[in-house]
Coordinates of C-alpha atoms in Angstrom, one line a residue:
X123 CA 28.2 -6.9 21.5
X124 CA 27.7 -8.6 18.6
X125 CA 27.6 -8.6 15.1
X126 CA 26.2 -4.7 13.7
X127 CA 22.7 -5.5 12.0
X128 CA 20.0 -3.4 10.5
X129 CA 16.4 -3.2 11.6
X130 CA 13.7 -3.4 9.3
X131 CA 9.7 -2.8 10.1
X132 CA 6.2 -2.5 7.8
X133 CA 3.9 -2.3 9.4
X134 CA 0.8 -4.1 7.6
X135 CA -3.1 -3.7 7.7
X136 CA -3.4 -7.8 7.8
X137 CA 0.1 -8.3 10.4
X138 CA 2.9 -6.7 11.2
X139 CA 6.8 -7.4 9.9
X140 CA 10.5 -7.1 11.2
X141 CA 13.8 -8.2 9.4
X142 CA 17.0 -8.5 10.2
X143 CA 19.7 -7.1 7.8
X144 CA 23.6 -8.2 7.7
X145 CA 26.0 -6.0 6.2
X146 CA 25.6 -7.6 3.0
X147 CA 22.3 -7.3 3.1
X148 CA 21.5 -11.1 4.8
X149 CA 18.2 -11.7 6.4
X150 CA 19.6 -13.3 9.4
X151 CA 16.2 -12.8 11.3
X152 CA 12.3 -12.9 10.8
X153 CA 9.2 -12.3 12.7
X154 CA 5.7 -11.9 12.1
X155 CA 2.7 -11.8 13.8
X156 CA -0.9 -10.9 12.8
X157 CA -2.9 -8.2 13.2
X158 CA -6.7 -8.2 13.8
X159 CA -9.7 -5.8 12.8
X160 CA -12.6 -5.0 14.5
X161 CA -16.5 -4.3 12.8
X162 CA -17.8 -2.7 15.4
X163 CA -20.8 -1.5 12.9
X164 CA -21.5 -2.6 8.8
X165 CA -19.0 -0.6 6.6
X166 CA -16.8 -0.1 10.2
X167 CA -13.1 -1.6 9.8
X168 CA -11.1 -0.6 12.8
X169 CA -8.4 -1.8 14.7
X170 CA -6.9 -1.4 18.2
X171 CA -3.5 0.9 18.9
X172 CA -2.8 -1.5 21.6
X173 CA -2.4 -4.6 19.5
X174 CA -0.3 -2.6 16.3
X175 CA 2.1 -1.8 18.7
X176 CA 2.2 -4.9 20.6
X177 CA 2.4 -6.8 17.0
X178 CA 4.9 -5.0 15.9
X179 CA 7.0 -5.7 19.9
X180 CA 6.2 -9.1 18.9
X181 CA 7.5 -10.0 15.2
X182 CA 10.5 -7.8 16.2
X183 CA 11.7 -10.2 19.6
X184 CA 10.8 -12.7 17.0
X185 CA 13.6 -11.3 14.3
X186 CA 15.5 -11.0 17.1
X187 CA 15.2 -14.9 18.9
X188 CA 15.9 -16.2 15.1
X189 CA 19.0 -14.0 14.3
X190 CA 20.5 -15.2 17.8
X191 CA 20.7 -11.1 18.2
X192 CA 21.1 -9.1 21.2
X193 CA 19.7 -5.1 20.8
X194 CA 22.4 -4.2 21.8
X195 CA 23.6 -5.3 18.2
X196 CA 21.1 -3.1 16.1
X197 CA 22.4 0.4 14.4
X198 CA 19.0 1.0 12.9
X199 CA 15.6 1.3 12.7
X200 CA 14.2 2.6 8.8
X201 CA 9.9 2.2 9.3
X202 CA 7.8 1.6 6.9
X203 CA 3.3 1.1 7.1
X204 CA 0.2 0.7 5.7
X205 CA -1.4 3.8 4.5
X206 CA -4.7 6.1 6.0
X207 CA -5.0 3.7 9.1
X208 CA -5.8 6.9 10.7
X209 CA -4.3 6.5 15.3
X210 CA -4.5 9.3 17.3
X211 CA -3.3 10.0 20.8
X212 CA -2.9 12.4 23.4
X213 CA 0.8 13.6 24.1
X214 CA 0.4 14.2 27.0
X215 CA 0.2 10.4 28.1
X216 CA 0.2 9.2 25.1
X217 CA -2.2 6.7 25.2
X218 CA -4.4 6.4 21.9
X219 CA -7.9 8.3 21.8
X220 CA -10.1 5.8 20.5
X221 CA -9.6 3.1 17.9
X222 CA -8.0 3.7 14.3
X223 CA -9.8 3.9 11.3
X224 CA -8.6 1.5 8.4
X225 CA -8.6 2.1 5.1
X226 CA -11.6 0.0 4.5
X227 CA -13.4 2.0 6.7
X228 CA -16.2 3.5 5.2
X229 CA -18.0 5.5 7.5
X230 CA -17.0 8.8 5.5
X231 CA -18.6 7.8 2.1
X232 CA -21.7 11.0 2.4
X233 CA -18.8 12.9 3.9
X234 CA -17.2 12.2 0.8
X235 CA -19.9 13.6 -1.5
X236 CA -20.3 16.2 0.4
X237 CA -16.9 17.6 0.0
X238 CA -18.4 17.2 -3.8
X239 CA -19.7 20.9 -3.6
X240 CA -16.7 22.2 -2.3
X241 CA -15.5 25.3 -4.7
X242 CA -11.9 24.0 -4.6
X243 CA -12.9 20.7 -4.7
X244 CA -11.7 20.3 -8.8
X245 CA -8.5 20.8 -7.5
X246 CA -7.6 17.6 -5.3
X247 CA -6.5 15.1 -7.0
X248 CA -3.5 17.8 -8.5
X249 CA -3.0 18.8 -5.4
X250 CA -2.9 15.4 -3.1
X251 CA -1.0 13.4 -6.4
X252 CA -4.8 11.8 -5.5
X253 CA -8.2 11.7 -5.2
X254 CA -8.8 11.3 -1.1
X255 CA -12.2 8.4 -1.3
X256 CA -13.0 7.2 1.7
X257 CA -10.6 5.6 2.8
X258 CA -8.1 8.4 3.2
X259 CA -6.9 9.7 6.3
X260 CA -7.9 13.6 5.6
X261 CA -12.1 11.8 5.7
X262 CA -11.4 9.7 8.8
X263 CA -10.3 12.9 10.7
X264 CA -13.5 15.3 9.6
X265 CA -15.3 12.5 10.2
X266 CA -13.8 11.9 14.0
X267 CA -13.8 15.8 14.4
X268 CA -17.6 15.9 13.8
X269 CA -18.7 12.4 15.4
X270 CA -16.1 11.7 18.2
X271 CA -16.6 13.8 21.2
X272 CA -13.0 12.5 22.7
X273 CA -11.1 13.8 19.9
X274 CA -12.4 16.8 19.2
X275 CA -11.9 18.3 22.4
X276 CA -8.2 17.1 22.6
X277 CA -8.3 18.6 19.3
X278 CA -9.9 21.7 20.9
X279 CA -7.4 21.8 24.0
X280 CA -4.2 21.4 21.6
X281 CA -4.0 17.4 23.1
X282 CA -4.2 15.9 19.7
X283 CA -1.6 13.8 17.6
X284 CA -2.6 12.1 14.9
X285 CA -0.8 9.7 12.6
X286 CA -0.2 6.7 10.3
X287 CA 0.9 3.6 12.6
X288 CA 5.0 4.7 12.2
X289 CA 4.3 7.9 13.9
X290 CA 2.0 5.8 16.4
X291 CA 4.9 3.0 16.7
X292 CA 7.1 5.2 17.7
X293 CA 5.2 6.7 20.2
X294 CA 4.0 3.1 21.4
X295 CA 7.5 1.5 21.5
X296 CA 10.2 4.1 22.3
X297 CA 10.3 7.9 21.6
X298 CA 9.3 10.1 19.0
X299 CA 12.3 13.1 18.5
X300 CA 9.2 15.4 17.0
X301 CA 6.2 14.4 15.8
X302 CA 7.0 14.0 12.3
X303 CA 6.8 12.1 9.3
X304 CA 9.1 11.5 6.1
X305 CA 7.0 13.0 2.5
X306 CA 5.5 9.8 1.3
X307 CA 3.6 8.6 4.4
X308 CA 2.1 12.5 5.3
X309 CA 1.2 12.7 2.0
X310 CA -0.9 9.2 3.2
X311 CA -2.7 11.3 5.2
X312 CA -3.9 13.3 1.7
X313 CA -3.1 16.2 4.0
X314 CA 0.2 16.3 2.3
X315 CA 0.7 18.6 -1.8
X316 CA 4.1 16.4 -3.1
X317 CA 4.4 18.7 -5.9
X318 CA 5.3 22.0 -3.1
X319 CA 6.3 20.0 -0.4
X320 CA 3.9 21.4 2.0
X321 CA 0.8 21.3 3.8
X322 CA -2.8 22.1 1.1
X323 CA -4.4 24.7 4.1
X324 CA -6.5 25.4 2.6
X325 CA -7.6 22.0 2.4
X326 CA -7.1 21.8 5.5
X327 CA -9.7 24.7 6.7
X328 CA -12.4 22.8 5.0
X329 CA -12.1 20.4 6.9
X330 CA -12.3 21.2 10.1
X331 CA -8.8 19.1 10.4
X332 CA -6.6 20.0 13.7
X333 CA -3.6 21.3 11.5
X334 CA -1.7 21.3 15.2
X335 CA -2.1 17.8 15.6
X336 CA -0.5 17.0 12.1
X337 CA 2.5 16.0 11.9
X338 CA 5.2 18.3 10.3
X339 CA 7.3 16.9 7.0
X340 CA 10.8 15.7 7.1
X341 CA 12.7 13.6 3.8
X342 CA 13.2 9.9 4.1
X343 CA 16.2 9.5 5.8
X344 CA 15.7 11.5 9.0
X345 CA 16.0 11.1 13.0
X346 CA 12.2 10.2 14.0
X347 CA 13.0 9.2 16.9
X348 CA 13.7 5.6 18.9
X349 CA 12.6 2.9 19.9
X350 CA 13.3 0.5 23.3
X351 CA 13.7 -2.6 22.5
X352 CA 14.8 -4.4 26.0
X353 CA 16.3 -2.0 27.9
X354 CA 18.2 -0.6 24.7
X355 CA 17.4 2.7 22.2
X356 CA 17.3 1.9 18.9
X357 CA 17.2 4.9 16.5
X358 CA 14.3 5.2 14.2
X359 CA 16.3 6.9 10.9
X360 CA 14.3 6.6 7.8
X361 CA 10.9 6.6 7.0
X362 CA 8.5 6.0 3.4
X363 CA 5.0 4.2 2.7
X364 CA 4.5 0.1 1.9
X365 CA 3.9 0.6 -1.6
X366 CA 6.6 3.0 -2.2
X367 CA 8.4 0.7 -0.3
X368 CA 7.6 -3.0 -2.3
X369 CA 9.7 -0.7 -5.6
X370 CA 12.7 -0.1 -3.3
X371 CA 12.6 -2.8 -2.1
X372 CA 12.9 -4.3 -5.2
X373 CA 15.3 -2.3 -6.1
X374 CA 13.0 0.2 -8.9
X375 CA 14.4 3.3 -8.7
X376 CA 15.4 4.3 -11.7
X377 CA 12.6 5.7 -14.6
X378 CA 10.2 2.6 -16.1
X379 CA 11.1 -0.2 -13.0
X380 CA 7.9 -1.1 -12.0
X381 CA 6.5 -4.0 -9.7
X382 CA 2.9 -5.6 -9.1
X383 CA 1.8 -5.8 -5.9
X384 CA -1.0 -8.8 -5.1
X385 CA -2.7 -8.9 -2.1
X386 CA -6.1 -8.2 -1.0
X387 CA -6.1 -5.9 -4.0
X388 CA -3.2 -5.3 -6.7
X389 CA -0.8 -2.5 -6.9
X390 CA 1.3 -1.1 -9.8
X391 CA 4.2 1.2 -9.2
X392 CA 6.5 2.6 -11.2
X393 CA 9.4 4.9 -11.2
X394 CA 8.7 8.5 -12.8
X395 CA 11.7 10.2 -12.3
X396 CA 12.7 13.5 -10.1
X397 CA 10.1 15.2 -11.1
X398 CA 6.2 14.5 -11.0
X399 CA 5.3 14.1 -14.4
X400 CA 1.1 15.5 -15.3
X401 CA -1.2 14.1 -12.3
X402 CA -3.2 11.9 -14.4
X403 CA -5.8 9.2 -12.9
X404 CA -2.2 7.3 -11.1
X405 CA -1.7 8.2 -7.9
X406 CA 1.5 10.5 -7.5
X407 CA 3.5 10.1 -5.0
X408 CA 7.0 11.8 -3.4
X409 CA 8.4 7.7 -3.1
X410 CA 11.2 8.8 -1.2
X411 CA 14.4 11.7 -1.5
X412 CA 18.1 10.7 -1.4
X413 CA 20.8 13.5 -1.3
X414 CA 18.6 15.8 -2.1
X415 CA 17.2 14.3 -4.7
X416 CA 13.3 13.5 -5.1
X417 CA 12.1 10.0 -6.4
X418 CA 8.6 10.1 -7.9
X419 CA 6.7 7.3 -8.3
X420 CA 3.1 6.5 -10.5
X421 CA 0.5 4.6 -8.7
X422 CA -2.7 1.9 -9.8
X423 CA -4.9 -0.2 -8.1
X424 CA -6.7 -3.4 -9.5
X425 CA -9.9 -2.9 -7.0
X426 CA -10.1 -6.9 -6.0
X427 CA -7.8 -9.2 -6.0
X428 CA -7.6 -12.1 -3.3
X429 CA -11.0 -10.9 -2.0
X430 CA -11.9 -12.5 -4.8
X431 CA -9.7 -15.7 -4.5
X432 CA -11.6 -14.9 -0.9
X433 CA -14.9 -15.1 -3.0
X434 CA -14.3 -18.5 -5.0
X435 CA -13.6 -20.2 -1.4
X436 CA -16.8 -18.4 0.2
X437 CA -18.5 -20.4 -3.4
X438 CA -17.1 -23.6 -2.7
X439 CA -15.1 -24.2 -5.7
X440 CA -11.9 -23.8 -3.4
X441 CA -11.0 -24.5 0.0
X442 CA -8.3 -22.2 0.2
X443 CA -6.5 -19.9 -1.4
X444 CA -3.5 -22.3 -3.0
X445 CA -6.0 -24.5 -4.5
X446 CA -6.6 -21.4 -7.2
X447 CA -3.7 -22.5 -9.2
X448 CA -4.6 -26.0 -9.3
X449 CA -8.2 -25.2 -10.0
X450 CA -7.3 -23.2 -12.2
X451 CA -5.3 -25.7 -14.4
X452 CA -7.1 -28.7 -14.6
X453 CA -8.7 -26.4 -17.6
X454 CA -6.8 -25.7 -20.8
X455 CA -8.8 -22.2 -21.5
X456 CA -11.6 -19.8 -20.4
X457 CA -13.6 -21.5 -22.8
X458 CA -15.5 -18.3 -23.6
X459 CA -16.1 -17.2 -19.7
X460 CA -15.0 -13.6 -18.4
X461 CA -15.0 -12.8 -15.3
X462 CA -15.0 -9.3 -14.3
X463 CA -13.8 -8.8 -10.7
X464 CA -15.6 -5.2 -9.8
X465 CA -16.9 -6.3 -6.5
X466 CA -15.9 -2.9 -4.9
X467 CA -16.1 -1.2 -9.0
X468 CA -13.0 -0.4 -10.7
X469 CA -9.4 1.1 -10.3
X470 CA -7.4 2.8 -12.6
X471 CA -8.0 3.9 -15.7
X472 CA -11.8 3.6 -15.2
X473 CA -12.0 5.2 -11.8
X474 CA -16.0 4.1 -11.4
X475 CA -16.5 2.6 -8.1
X476 CA -20.1 1.9 -8.6
X477 CA -20.2 -0.7 -11.0
X478 CA -20.2 -5.0 -9.6
X479 CA -19.0 -7.7 -10.7
X480 CA -19.7 -10.7 -13.5
X481 CA -19.8 -13.4 -15.1
X482 CA -20.1 -13.7 -19.1
X483 CA -20.4 -16.3 -21.8
X484 CA -20.8 -19.3 -18.8
X485 CA -22.7 -22.5 -20.8
X486 CA -23.4 -26.2 -19.3
X487 CA -20.4 -27.4 -20.2
X488 CA -18.4 -24.2 -18.1
X489 CA -17.0 -25.6 -14.8
X490 CA -14.9 -23.6 -11.5
X491 CA -11.7 -24.8 -13.3
X492 CA -13.6 -22.2 -16.2
X493 CA -14.1 -19.1 -13.6
X494 CA -10.3 -20.0 -12.1
X495 CA -8.6 -19.7 -15.2
X496 CA -11.2 -16.6 -16.1
X497 CA -9.8 -15.1 -13.3
X498 CA -6.8 -15.5 -14.1
X499 CA -6.9 -13.7 -17.4
X500 CA -9.0 -10.6 -16.1
X501 CA -6.4 -9.7 -13.6
X502 CA -3.3 -10.2 -16.9
X503 CA -6.5 -8.0 -18.5
X504 CA -7.4 -5.2 -15.5
X505 CA -2.8 -5.2 -15.9
X506 CA -2.4 -4.7 -19.3
X507 CA -4.9 -1.6 -19.3
X508 CA -3.0 0.1 -15.8
X509 CA 0.4 -0.4 -18.0
X510 CA -0.6 1.0 -21.4
X511 CA -2.3 4.0 -19.1
X512 CA 1.1 4.3 -17.3
X513 CA 3.4 4.4 -20.0
X514 CA 0.8 7.5 -21.5
X515 CA 1.0 9.1 -18.4
X516 CA 4.6 9.6 -17.5
X517 CA 5.8 8.6 -20.7
X518 CA 7.9 6.6 -20.0
X519 CA 8.2 2.9 -21.6
X520 CA 8.0 -0.3 -19.1
X521 CA 9.7 -3.4 -20.1
X522 CA 10.1 -5.4 -17.2
X523 CA 7.4 -6.1 -14.7
X524 CA 8.9 -7.3 -11.1
X525 CA 6.4 -9.4 -9.4
X526 CA 5.4 -10.4 -5.5
X527 CA 2.7 -11.4 -3.1
X528 CA 0.2 -14.2 -2.7
X529 CA -0.7 -14.9 -6.1
X530 CA 3.0 -13.9 -7.0
X531 CA 3.5 -17.6 -6.1
X532 CA 1.6 -19.1 -8.7
X533 CA 3.5 -19.9 -11.8
X534 CA 0.1 -20.0 -14.1
X535 CA -1.1 -17.0 -12.9
X536 CA 2.2 -14.9 -13.8
X537 CA 2.7 -16.7 -17.1
X538 CA -0.8 -15.4 -17.8
X539 CA 0.0 -12.3 -16.4
X540 CA 3.0 -12.2 -18.6
X541 CA 1.2 -13.1 -21.6
X542 CA -1.8 -10.6 -21.4
X543 CA 0.8 -7.7 -20.2
X544 CA 3.2 -8.5 -23.0
X545 CA 6.1 -8.2 -20.5
X546 CA 8.3 -10.1 -19.1
X547 CA 7.9 -11.0 -15.4
X548 CA 10.3 -11.3 -13.1
X549 CA 9.9 -12.6 -9.2
X550 CA 12.7 -13.0 -7.0
X551 CA 12.9 -15.3 -4.8
X552 CA 12.6 -13.6 -1.5
X553 CA 9.5 -11.3 -1.9
X554 CA 9.5 -9.7 1.1
X555 CA 10.6 -6.2 -0.5
X556 CA 8.9 -3.8 1.8
X557 CA 10.3 -4.8 4.6
X558 CA 13.7 -4.9 3.0
X559 CA 13.8 -1.3 2.2
X560 CA 12.8 -0.3 5.5
X561 CA 15.9 -1.7 6.7
X562 CA 18.0 -1.2 3.7
X563 CA 16.7 3.0 4.3
X564 CA 17.1 2.7 7.7
X565 CA 21.1 1.5 8.0
X566 CA 21.8 4.3 4.8
X567 CA 20.3 7.0 7.7
X568 CA 22.9 4.9 10.1
X569 CA 25.5 5.6 7.8
X570 CA 25.4 1.3 8.5
X571 CA 26.5 1.4 4.4
X572 CA 27.6 5.2 3.5
X573 CA 25.6 5.9 -0.2
X574 CA 22.7 4.8 -2.1
X575 CA 25.4 2.8 -4.6
X576 CA 26.7 1.2 -1.8
X577 CA 23.7 -0.9 -0.9
X578 CA 23.0 -4.6 -1.0
X579 CA 21.4 -5.6 -4.0
X580 CA 18.4 -7.9 -4.0
X581 CA 19.9 -11.3 -5.4
X582 CA 18.3 -12.3 -8.4
X583 CA 20.5 -15.1 -9.8
X584 CA 17.7 -17.6 -8.0
X585 CA 14.8 -15.4 -10.0
X586 CA 12.0 -16.9 -11.8
X587 CA 10.9 -15.2 -15.2
X588 CA 8.2 -15.9 -17.1
X589 CA 8.6 -14.2 -20.5
X590 CA 5.0 -13.8 -22.9
X591 CA 4.6 -16.7 -25.2
X592 CA 1.2 -16.4 -26.4
X593 CA 0.2 -16.2 -30.0
X594 CA -0.2 -12.3 -31.1
X595 CA -3.5 -13.1 -32.1
X596 CA -4.8 -14.9 -29.2
X597 CA -3.8 -12.3 -27.1
X598 CA -6.1 -9.6 -28.9
X599 CA -8.6 -12.1 -29.1
X600 CA -8.5 -12.7 -25.3
X601 CA -8.3 -8.3 -24.4
X602 CA -10.8 -7.4 -27.2
X603 CA -13.4 -10.5 -25.5
X604 CA -12.8 -8.9 -21.7
X605 CA -12.9 -5.1 -22.8
X606 CA -16.3 -6.0 -24.9
X607 CA -18.0 -7.8 -22.1
X608 CA -16.1 -4.5 -19.2
X609 CA -18.0 -2.1 -22.0
X610 CA -21.7 -3.9 -22.1
X611 CA -21.1 -4.2 -18.1
X612 CA -20.8 -0.2 -17.4
X613 CA -23.0 0.7 -20.2
X614 CA -25.5 -1.1 -18.1

């Protein structure tokens, strides 16, 4: 036997991560494997369950090899996974029933419009902590009950099991002790009321969802099952959803502590406390529960970030995403150009999914550098609006914002966000905070660390800090210009 370690797994939409932590919280091994999406029809976006499971198994093997340790050294495992991407299997043999429908899939748009006519439709946001749009797992399941005969037949014969990636991984790579998810992941299936901590039965019945196929709700730390790795059974002792894992893994656990994560879209999460704030336009999550005490968080999104960078690449302004920073640095400012990157609508606080992106203020002197700079400014302006909305809805103050994700690698982007949000941004050296949280919580659930206070902190000695440096007048002028462009766009 070697040194004892804990395993953390983060199964995301584009890839799967595995990390091994020792008792001091030091990363001893890391593995990553990409996961492809498939597009069977226009607007449909799916993933193959077996491919997702294989990517996790391969990432674990990579992490073990880099750590030069045996599965026998692993005392526990924690899981975090993507939300809304819905997996189904036959409980008799564990075989998948069709592909997983991902959160990017648009086939349920007509169904969402139909549900608007339900007599209790106005309660959706309050009861679920969010508005269940076309991305939602509940909509995917309702669609499959209507249009997927094997899915419906399995439901009618009580053979069906439905879950998110975390539940599927235990089934595919080990043994579940029961069909369960933690509160946050079950809420992410858009069937669970986070305030009452129970399934919303009227909603489930209205959508004709197979209630017996749904997981039961369990706290964050719980014996969910085991993973079988090279003949060894590794206990799965914790679960939580991906965005909230990023918050926990960045050591944000007190009210007002917040993180912005930049990926395909950008998400801002802030700790609200032990009581759920009144439901506003931000999502309200029961993020985790430790020692019987819940922690609620607010979440808001910018619908497009990484996708806008890919658009700039498609337009041949850049060849690779990492060139964006250099391009933005070629211009001292945006020279009056305003970029509203609403390619798939606007998120919080506008929640306008019909508006589309636009560029305003261009002249014959406009360069690709001005466009890149305007995109950075658009992200900062949206961040300003989200922070203001969160502070108002949760009645709290955000003083520092941790930052992670691909765009966080750009010093220039971070500085512009700090300037426009009017907040100090902190970028840790290790921004893989979601998978770190999974490992920490897995270890906590197994007693590897005795209490939450005993968890090793995220090293911040070498973190980079970005203080606001823009003059208040310049900041106000830029924000006013962006909001004016946004108003013109929404008014048509």
